[in-house]
XYZ file of C-alpha atoms in Angstrom:
552
model
C 0.205 -0.047 0.080
C 1.257 3.522 -0.269
C 2.691 5.057 2.447
C 0.954 8.416 2.825
C -2.165 6.510 1.652
C -1.287 4.416 4.367
C -0.990 7.302 6.926
C -4.219 9.402 6.141
C -6.020 6.238 6.367
C -4.495 5.892 9.909
C -4.823 9.337 10.808
C -9.073 9.633 9.702
C -9.732 5.701 11.738
C -8.920 6.123 15.273
C -10.884 4.451 18.066
C -14.075 6.594 19.062
C -15.917 6.508 22.190
C -18.548 3.424 22.953
C -22.083 3.790 21.938
C -24.603 1.580 23.844
C -27.976 0.673 22.148
C -31.040 -1.214 22.519
C -29.347 -4.034 20.705
C -25.673 -3.684 22.117
C -22.619 -1.725 22.922
C -19.909 -0.741 19.990
C -16.963 0.890 19.629
C -15.835 2.745 17.059
C -13.772 4.672 14.913
C -13.116 8.790 14.730
C -13.228 9.821 11.341
C -13.029 13.074 9.056
C -14.979 14.563 6.505
C -13.879 16.162 3.502
C -13.760 19.491 4.861
C -11.608 18.162 7.741
C -14.557 17.549 10.149
C -14.591 14.685 12.648
C -17.438 11.953 12.995
C -18.098 8.790 14.039
C -18.067 5.430 12.442
C -19.680 2.503 13.199
C -19.071 -0.517 10.942
C -20.204 -3.702 10.048
C -23.492 -4.043 12.365
C -25.324 -6.946 12.194
C -29.218 -6.382 11.885
C -29.977 -9.570 10.566
C -29.028 -13.402 11.576
C -26.723 -14.839 8.443
C -28.817 -15.862 5.947
C -27.431 -19.534 5.294
C -28.445 -23.098 5.837
C -32.106 -23.255 6.460
C -32.249 -19.288 6.474
C -31.745 -19.037 2.981
C -34.713 -17.797 0.848
C -36.788 -16.846 4.124
C -37.315 -13.995 5.485
C -34.384 -12.089 7.314
C -34.451 -12.542 11.129
C -33.284 -9.995 13.478
C -29.777 -10.619 14.899
C -30.793 -9.959 18.563
C -28.599 -8.700 21.435
C -24.942 -9.401 22.231
C -23.148 -9.079 25.853
C -20.352 -7.034 25.986
C -18.455 -4.663 23.959
C -18.807 -5.456 19.951
C -15.999 -3.719 18.051
C -17.441 -1.864 14.692
C -14.207 -0.979 12.665
C -14.461 -2.995 10.086
C -17.298 -3.555 7.644
C -19.343 -6.818 6.901
C -18.527 -8.125 3.886
C -20.351 -7.571 0.412
C -23.588 -9.992 -0.397
C -22.377 -12.340 -2.452
C -22.597 -10.743 -6.589
C -21.049 -11.219 -9.357
C -17.878 -9.726 -9.496
C -18.118 -6.451 -11.050
C -15.427 -4.380 -9.196
C -13.422 -7.111 -7.772
C -9.874 -7.138 -8.194
C -9.307 -10.388 -8.187
C -9.873 -13.221 -11.101
C -13.121 -14.778 -9.592
C -16.738 -14.976 -11.300
C -18.379 -13.684 -8.034
C -17.548 -12.157 -4.873
C -18.762 -11.604 -1.218
C -20.537 -13.544 1.135
C -23.964 -15.032 1.638
C -23.362 -14.208 5.211
C -23.820 -10.626 4.505
C -26.440 -8.433 6.301
C -24.870 -5.771 8.276
C -24.892 -1.680 7.732
C -23.092 1.275 8.695
C -23.655 4.013 10.970
C -22.021 7.471 10.499
C -22.656 10.290 13.004
C -21.551 13.553 13.607
C -18.981 13.570 16.637
C -21.175 16.266 18.285
C -24.471 13.992 18.246
C -25.338 13.321 21.093
C -27.349 14.784 22.906
C -28.802 16.550 19.447
C -31.079 14.072 17.523
C -29.871 15.006 14.047
C -32.302 14.146 11.153
C -31.320 10.175 9.848
C -30.826 9.911 6.263
C -30.465 5.845 5.192
C -29.171 4.813 1.813
C -29.911 1.909 -0.446
C -27.491 1.302 -3.011
C -28.421 0.324 -6.695
C -27.134 -2.251 -8.912
C -29.738 -3.880 -10.810
C -31.106 -6.083 -7.596
C -27.727 -8.104 -8.658
C -24.331 -6.378 -7.901
C -23.272 -2.971 -5.233
C -22.891 -2.822 -1.668
C -23.604 0.198 0.617
C -19.901 -0.363 1.995
C -17.237 2.498 1.623
C -15.727 0.925 -1.534
C -18.287 3.264 -3.403
C -20.213 4.712 -0.487
C -18.057 6.821 1.402
C -19.625 8.942 3.872
C -16.386 11.503 3.687
C -19.516 14.521 1.471
C -22.807 14.185 3.764
C -21.070 14.296 6.992
C -19.671 17.211 6.542
C -23.516 18.040 6.982
C -25.563 17.884 9.854
C -26.984 14.084 9.180
C -26.419 10.512 10.681
C -26.368 8.329 7.694
C -26.875 4.379 7.861
C -26.193 2.341 4.681
C -27.138 -1.067 4.392
C -25.977 -4.819 2.281
C -29.174 -6.979 1.183
C -29.438 -10.308 0.007
C -29.045 -10.100 -3.984
C -29.663 -11.976 -7.236
C -31.302 -15.085 -6.344
C -30.598 -15.439 -3.177
C -32.327 -12.247 -2.244
C -35.192 -12.417 -5.405
C -35.484 -15.573 -6.894
C -39.265 -16.489 -6.452
C -41.717 -19.760 -7.265
C -44.448 -17.257 -7.372
C -46.641 -18.664 -4.438
C -46.175 -19.316 -0.271
C -43.059 -21.363 -0.887
C -40.867 -19.184 -2.033
C -42.699 -15.968 -1.905
C -39.429 -13.345 -3.023
C -38.469 -10.148 -2.681
C -36.192 -11.188 0.502
C -33.754 -8.478 -0.533
C -36.420 -6.350 -0.038
C -37.525 -7.595 3.260
C -33.856 -7.367 4.668
C -34.161 -3.135 3.454
C -37.180 -3.194 6.073
C -35.547 -5.147 8.592
C -32.819 -2.555 8.530
C -35.004 0.386 8.815
C -37.170 -1.663 11.406
C -33.175 -1.364 13.239
C -32.758 1.893 12.464
C -36.101 3.446 14.106
C -35.313 0.996 17.218
C -31.437 1.906 17.341
C -30.422 5.235 16.245
C -31.144 7.636 18.886
C -28.296 6.187 20.537
C -25.830 7.587 17.517
C -27.721 10.733 17.729
C -30.518 10.104 14.901
C -33.634 11.547 15.514
C -35.860 8.172 14.820
C -38.892 10.020 13.997
C -36.911 12.007 11.393
C -35.420 9.459 9.134
C -35.143 9.874 5.077
C -35.082 6.734 2.423
C -32.699 6.971 -0.555
C -31.655 4.783 -3.250
C -30.526 4.985 -6.963
C -31.105 2.823 -9.484
C -32.394 -0.279 -7.857
C -32.055 1.589 -4.709
C -34.056 4.033 -6.089
C -37.199 1.661 -7.027
C -36.722 0.070 -3.748
C -37.300 3.120 -1.755
C -40.329 3.527 -3.836
C -41.558 0.026 -3.122
C -40.831 0.947 1.195
C -43.089 3.646 0.287
C -45.846 1.521 -0.672
C -45.343 -1.648 1.302
C -46.846 -2.738 4.421
C -43.618 -3.672 6.112
C -42.443 -0.611 6.019
C -44.816 1.690 7.273
C -43.945 3.791 10.211
C -40.472 3.933 9.801
C -39.305 6.566 7.702
C -40.985 9.712 6.734
C -39.412 10.696 3.654
C -37.893 9.240 0.587
C -35.703 10.375 -2.482
C -35.652 7.380 -5.430
C -32.636 8.601 -7.564
C -33.049 7.600 -11.225
C -35.270 4.613 -10.296
C -38.872 3.541 -9.267
C -40.893 0.654 -8.842
C -42.469 2.427 -12.254
C -39.954 1.430 -14.279
C -40.443 -1.571 -16.591
C -37.170 -3.547 -15.279
C -38.248 -2.713 -11.047
C -40.736 -5.723 -11.840
C -41.501 -8.596 -13.208
C -45.214 -9.889 -15.328
C -46.552 -12.823 -13.438
C -45.187 -15.987 -13.999
C -41.857 -14.059 -15.642
C -39.697 -15.171 -12.065
C -40.878 -18.406 -11.474
C -40.090 -19.555 -14.708
C -36.410 -18.026 -14.704
C -36.295 -19.764 -11.323
C -37.631 -22.908 -12.432
C -34.894 -22.568 -14.783
C -32.053 -22.052 -12.546
C -32.685 -24.602 -10.222
C -32.715 -27.223 -13.267
C -29.774 -25.613 -14.070
C -27.649 -26.707 -10.639
C -29.236 -30.108 -10.813
C -32.723 -29.656 -8.682
C -35.761 -30.260 -9.362
C -38.215 -27.797 -11.107
C -41.531 -28.848 -9.748
C -43.076 -28.780 -6.799
C -41.859 -25.932 -5.195
C -40.999 -27.276 -2.026
C -38.698 -29.430 -3.675
C -36.901 -26.885 -5.362
C -36.545 -24.562 -1.887
C -35.665 -27.700 -0.081
C -32.580 -28.523 -2.903
C -31.620 -24.817 -3.501
C -30.726 -24.386 0.177
C -27.907 -26.568 -0.136
C -26.919 -26.045 -3.121
C -22.812 -23.857 -2.967
C -24.349 -20.321 -2.894
C -22.067 -18.961 -5.561
C -23.898 -21.136 -8.679
C -27.060 -19.574 -7.913
C -25.288 -15.934 -8.454
C -23.196 -16.679 -11.609
C -25.256 -18.107 -14.527
C -27.081 -14.741 -15.679
C -25.510 -15.274 -19.267
C -28.166 -18.724 -19.189
C -30.905 -16.684 -19.338
C -29.576 -13.613 -21.465
C -31.579 -13.225 -24.856
C -29.842 -9.879 -26.588
C -26.902 -7.880 -25.103
C -27.067 -7.511 -21.768
C -31.010 -7.863 -21.952
C -32.701 -8.828 -19.624
C -31.074 -6.650 -17.420
C -32.395 -7.950 -14.773
C -32.625 -11.726 -14.105
C -34.276 -11.714 -10.819
C -36.928 -8.891 -9.867
C -39.314 -8.047 -6.972
C -42.846 -9.710 -7.140
C -45.968 -9.083 -6.378
C -46.398 -11.948 -3.542
C -49.233 -14.316 -3.264
C -51.790 -14.502 -0.378
C -51.488 -16.651 2.239
C -47.543 -15.163 2.786
C -47.864 -14.011 6.247
C -44.888 -11.551 6.065
C -45.529 -10.110 2.383
C -43.475 -7.195 1.514
C -45.556 -6.427 -2.109
C -49.119 -7.523 -2.419
C -50.447 -4.729 -5.263
C -48.919 -3.550 -8.341
C -47.379 -0.992 -7.271
C -49.082 1.197 -10.364
C -52.158 0.792 -8.092
C -50.697 1.982 -5.199
C -49.938 5.232 -4.799
C -47.643 7.030 -2.593
C -48.163 9.577 0.081
C -44.921 10.932 1.647
C -43.254 13.485 0.496
C -40.602 12.997 -1.815
C -37.921 14.063 -4.344
C -37.751 12.082 -7.317
C -35.288 12.500 -10.780
C -33.250 11.177 -13.249
C -29.937 12.236 -14.831
C -29.963 13.787 -19.036
C -28.537 10.271 -20.420
C -29.310 8.335 -17.822
C -29.404 5.112 -20.321
C -25.295 6.287 -21.530
C -24.125 3.059 -19.962
C -26.304 0.517 -22.935
C -24.451 2.856 -24.987
C -20.926 2.334 -23.577
C -21.822 -1.716 -22.876
C -22.533 -1.575 -26.751
C -19.010 0.422 -27.334
C -16.898 -2.170 -25.018
C -19.021 -5.441 -25.655
C -16.617 -8.118 -27.396
C -18.796 -7.437 -30.954
C -18.404 -3.284 -31.066
C -20.966 -0.484 -31.071
C -21.366 -1.019 -34.987
C -22.949 -4.657 -34.406
C -25.689 -3.508 -32.068
C -26.430 -0.973 -34.047
C -26.967 -2.806 -38.033
C -28.391 -5.999 -35.344
C -31.049 -3.373 -33.717
C -31.685 -1.476 -37.108
C -32.126 -4.634 -39.346
C -34.261 -6.567 -35.788
C -35.840 -3.446 -34.163
C -39.388 -5.405 -33.990
C -37.517 -8.417 -32.547
C -35.243 -7.105 -30.379
C -37.006 -3.513 -28.653
C -39.747 -6.057 -26.827
C -36.819 -7.716 -25.246
C -34.166 -4.937 -24.997
C -36.925 -2.095 -23.750
C -38.902 -5.143 -21.609
C -42.831 -4.631 -22.982
C -42.720 -8.089 -24.641
C -44.480 -9.872 -21.776
C -46.735 -6.790 -21.013
C -47.800 -5.440 -24.152
C -50.758 -6.982 -25.691
C -49.427 -5.330 -29.107
C -45.618 -5.842 -29.184
C -45.307 -5.169 -33.200
C -46.965 -1.882 -32.964
C -45.630 -0.674 -29.800
C -42.223 -1.067 -31.838
C -43.675 0.605 -34.764
C -44.469 3.525 -32.774
C -41.170 3.680 -30.189
C -39.386 3.364 -34.254
C -41.183 6.210 -35.691
C -41.152 8.609 -32.646
C -37.330 8.782 -31.953
C -35.872 8.043 -35.759
C -38.267 8.659 -38.113
C -37.705 7.221 -41.539
C -33.822 6.789 -40.493
C -31.462 3.578 -40.178
C -30.033 3.408 -36.742
C -26.486 4.021 -37.045
C -23.825 5.768 -35.091
C -25.563 9.288 -36.579
C -28.763 8.463 -34.613
C -27.189 7.526 -31.306
C -27.880 10.497 -29.088
C -31.929 9.556 -30.191
C -31.219 5.682 -28.960
C -29.710 7.143 -25.893
C -33.015 9.398 -25.578
C -34.785 5.975 -25.877
C -33.084 3.920 -23.642
C -33.167 7.066 -21.011
C -37.146 7.430 -21.475
C -37.925 3.686 -21.229
C -35.943 2.862 -18.026
C -35.990 6.251 -15.799
C -37.710 9.198 -17.284
C -40.912 7.859 -17.713
C -41.267 5.938 -14.806
C -39.966 8.960 -12.562
C -43.344 11.090 -14.096
C -45.151 8.278 -13.769
C -44.515 8.488 -9.925
C -45.425 11.813 -9.745
C -48.707 11.203 -11.297
C -50.037 8.342 -9.141
C -48.648 10.334 -6.108
C -51.773 11.295 -3.472
C -52.403 13.566 -0.497
C -51.145 16.945 0.155
C -46.980 16.328 0.935
C -45.188 17.295 -1.417
C -43.422 15.740 -4.826
C -40.659 17.271 -6.065
C -39.371 16.149 -9.472
C -35.975 16.935 -10.538
C -33.554 16.367 -13.940
C -29.766 16.420 -13.809
C -27.778 17.497 -16.132
C -24.300 19.023 -15.038
C -21.839 17.923 -17.062
C -18.511 16.395 -15.137
C -15.515 15.032 -16.472
C -15.745 12.180 -13.715
C -18.978 10.989 -16.067
C -18.958 6.546 -15.146
C -19.462 6.102 -19.275
C -15.615 6.683 -19.450
C -15.012 3.756 -17.283
C -17.733 1.427 -19.158
C -17.247 2.416 -22.440
C -12.958 1.963 -22.194
C -13.211 5.381 -24.550
C -12.388 8.972 -24.042
C -15.691 10.053 -25.946
C -18.320 11.727 -23.681
C -21.775 10.184 -23.422
C -23.491 13.010 -21.759
C -24.722 12.724 -17.731
C -25.053 8.541 -17.237
C -26.728 6.732 -14.620
C -25.181 7.228 -11.313
C -23.229 10.426 -12.239
C -25.083 12.585 -9.533
C -23.663 10.468 -6.946
C -20.125 11.946 -7.385
C -21.538 14.842 -5.552
C -23.060 12.764 -2.199
C -20.315 10.307 -2.247
C -17.046 10.058 -3.550
C -17.064 7.120 -5.652
C -13.738 6.543 -5.979
C -14.257 2.538 -6.913
C -16.980 3.638 -10.026
C -15.151 6.676 -11.964
C -11.322 7.519 -12.689
C -10.167 10.126 -10.481
C -7.079 11.180 -11.534
C -7.043 14.643 -10.534
C -9.100 16.833 -8.171
C -12.480 18.244 -8.679
C -13.278 20.874 -10.628
C -14.232 24.569 -9.656
C -17.424 23.505 -11.098
C -17.806 20.118 -9.723
C -16.820 21.427 -5.859
C -19.653 23.939 -6.354
C -21.840 21.306 -7.224
C -21.039 19.346 -4.838
C -22.495 22.419 -2.018
C -25.203 22.696 -4.401
C -26.452 18.692 -4.237
C -25.683 18.109 -0.507
C -27.231 21.367 0.228
C -30.598 20.050 -1.547
C -30.596 16.690 -0.622
C -29.919 17.657 3.238
C -32.205 20.355 3.307
C -34.979 18.045 2.136
C -33.670 15.337 4.853
C -34.011 18.269 7.451
C -37.117 20.028 6.485
C -38.913 18.242 3.687
C -37.947 20.764 1.402
C -35.028 20.691 -0.687
C -35.042 25.000 -0.962
C -36.315 26.238 2.633
C -36.419 29.522 3.342
C -34.521 28.599 6.595
C -31.218 26.262 6.399
C -28.624 24.965 7.794
C -25.464 27.922 7.859
C -21.754 26.172 7.975
C -19.255 28.709 8.475
C -16.159 26.716 7.370
C -17.347 26.488 3.419
C -18.920 28.739 0.698
C -22.491 29.323 0.748
C -24.509 27.931 -1.392
C -26.988 29.630 -3.233
C -29.927 27.545 -4.782
C -33.348 28.788 -6.744
C -36.193 28.062 -5.170
C -37.393 24.701 -6.139
C -41.871 24.030 -6.732
C -43.538 20.762 -6.378
C -44.560 19.108 -8.835
C -47.614 17.187 -8.922
C -49.858 15.186 -12.344
C -51.259 18.566 -13.266
C -48.257 20.107 -13.604
C -45.255 18.225 -14.140
C -42.397 21.191 -14.359
C -38.958 20.258 -12.885
C -36.450 21.440 -11.437
C -33.140 21.495 -13.552
C -29.991 20.864 -12.394
C -26.886 22.090 -13.997
C -23.737 24.265 -12.788
C -24.475 27.719 -13.134
C -28.339 27.120 -14.865
C -30.468 25.720 -12.333
C -33.726 26.563 -13.248
C -37.381 25.285 -13.298
C -38.411 23.661 -15.993
C -40.187 22.004 -18.381
C -38.828 21.262 -21.794
C -36.967 18.960 -23.799
C -38.367 16.188 -22.245
C -41.885 17.225 -21.642
C -43.164 15.983 -25.860
C -41.407 12.603 -24.703
C -43.025 12.232 -21.340
C -46.139 12.768 -23.037
C -45.508 9.799 -25.795
C -44.381 7.347 -23.072
C -47.775 8.083 -20.604
C -49.883 7.495 -24.222
C -48.187 3.833 -24.730
C -50.769 0.914 -24.491
C -47.243 -1.287 -23.028
């Protein structure tokens, strides 16, 4: 390890005081924020018993209490997944025993009760972690909040389902709900206010936030939600009835288990090595990286006593205050993956051009839901490409197509399905950064826009996901302060731009444009861009109306 880096870690991570929570006593670390503010970190706190052996494919069981002082200076393992960020040459990373969370709190927290922000990581319900390898707390802990991050079961271990009482599914979401309950019961000991919790997440984490806003298991456990680039209305966030059961039975057959009946399938798969259950995604792919997510949340059947999701999220309104939005080129990762794939961008463009009616229902995820997928394909192609062939010249239109289908239309749908007096703040993040993750994903220096997750760079210093070979520009530093102000204001006041705000004397004062709520009758959104932030309605209003009118 680089000596200076080691010294920095040593200096910024010093044993902290003990915290006595209802679960037990913990000893953590003192750390330093981006602006040199001291905070405390309590890492690797178990919130559920290890979901192994007989607890595999079951709802999580609370970890319970411990005696004595538990060391909280090391994070728990990431949940088992295919190796996206793994530096070793193996197909999987993580462990099945992974249900741990981390708490970060200002050192001055006691006895003041700060608002709590609970983060759910993304990764398509298949990958990711709440640990510091991706989500360091250094930015957010410059502000007066308590931050909680967590790990939850992924892939088949978290979302396989036979869509019956034997294997109802949604175990990863139930993990998250139990972590929320842990926060409600324990966070006061860390200086947090259990009655002022904001759940925020990105991508699959954003869809998860939406699910918790409508799930009976999570009612009363938090007060506000921020779905970022993902809601439960996104086509990748839920599957048509029967789809996940079919994939689960196929997985069982692939690992040598009976596909029927469900009880025998579950019993057999509980004894299969866990890594085999999460490394077979290629067996399910139909084209390129599609379906983008193999095992998704499902609507659970009647008779499940701890059901997380009982009804279609499209028919279940949200009622809590919310911030929801997406980035201007949220699907740049799709183009980046075409570019970095073994066949190259031109191959996939030609394939789409020649076989659009066959491939679009697979890639845009309406093949299993639309009554007339050929008609939908015709309408989509005409809207985005007109009479043009799908070539490199229309890649910006292709990018808009994927962004609208995967992210923007489901953010607008979230607003339309919100009921009650609580406000919804809709945004579009369009700030261009030289640290866009699309560079790393495409192995290219070609800029493709504000990619999926680029907004998180201003909430977390995501060193593993982007290439930071030099420091942040002045524009990016200003954007970081603007984003932190908006998010922590919402967590504190329920309004991202209130008249009152916290005063941080050790950093530049951040001026923000007034953000007004959106509604089904007023889809005006907050356009976030360095030096150009404003309330806006165009240019995506026409695109939003197109997807609203599709019968898919």
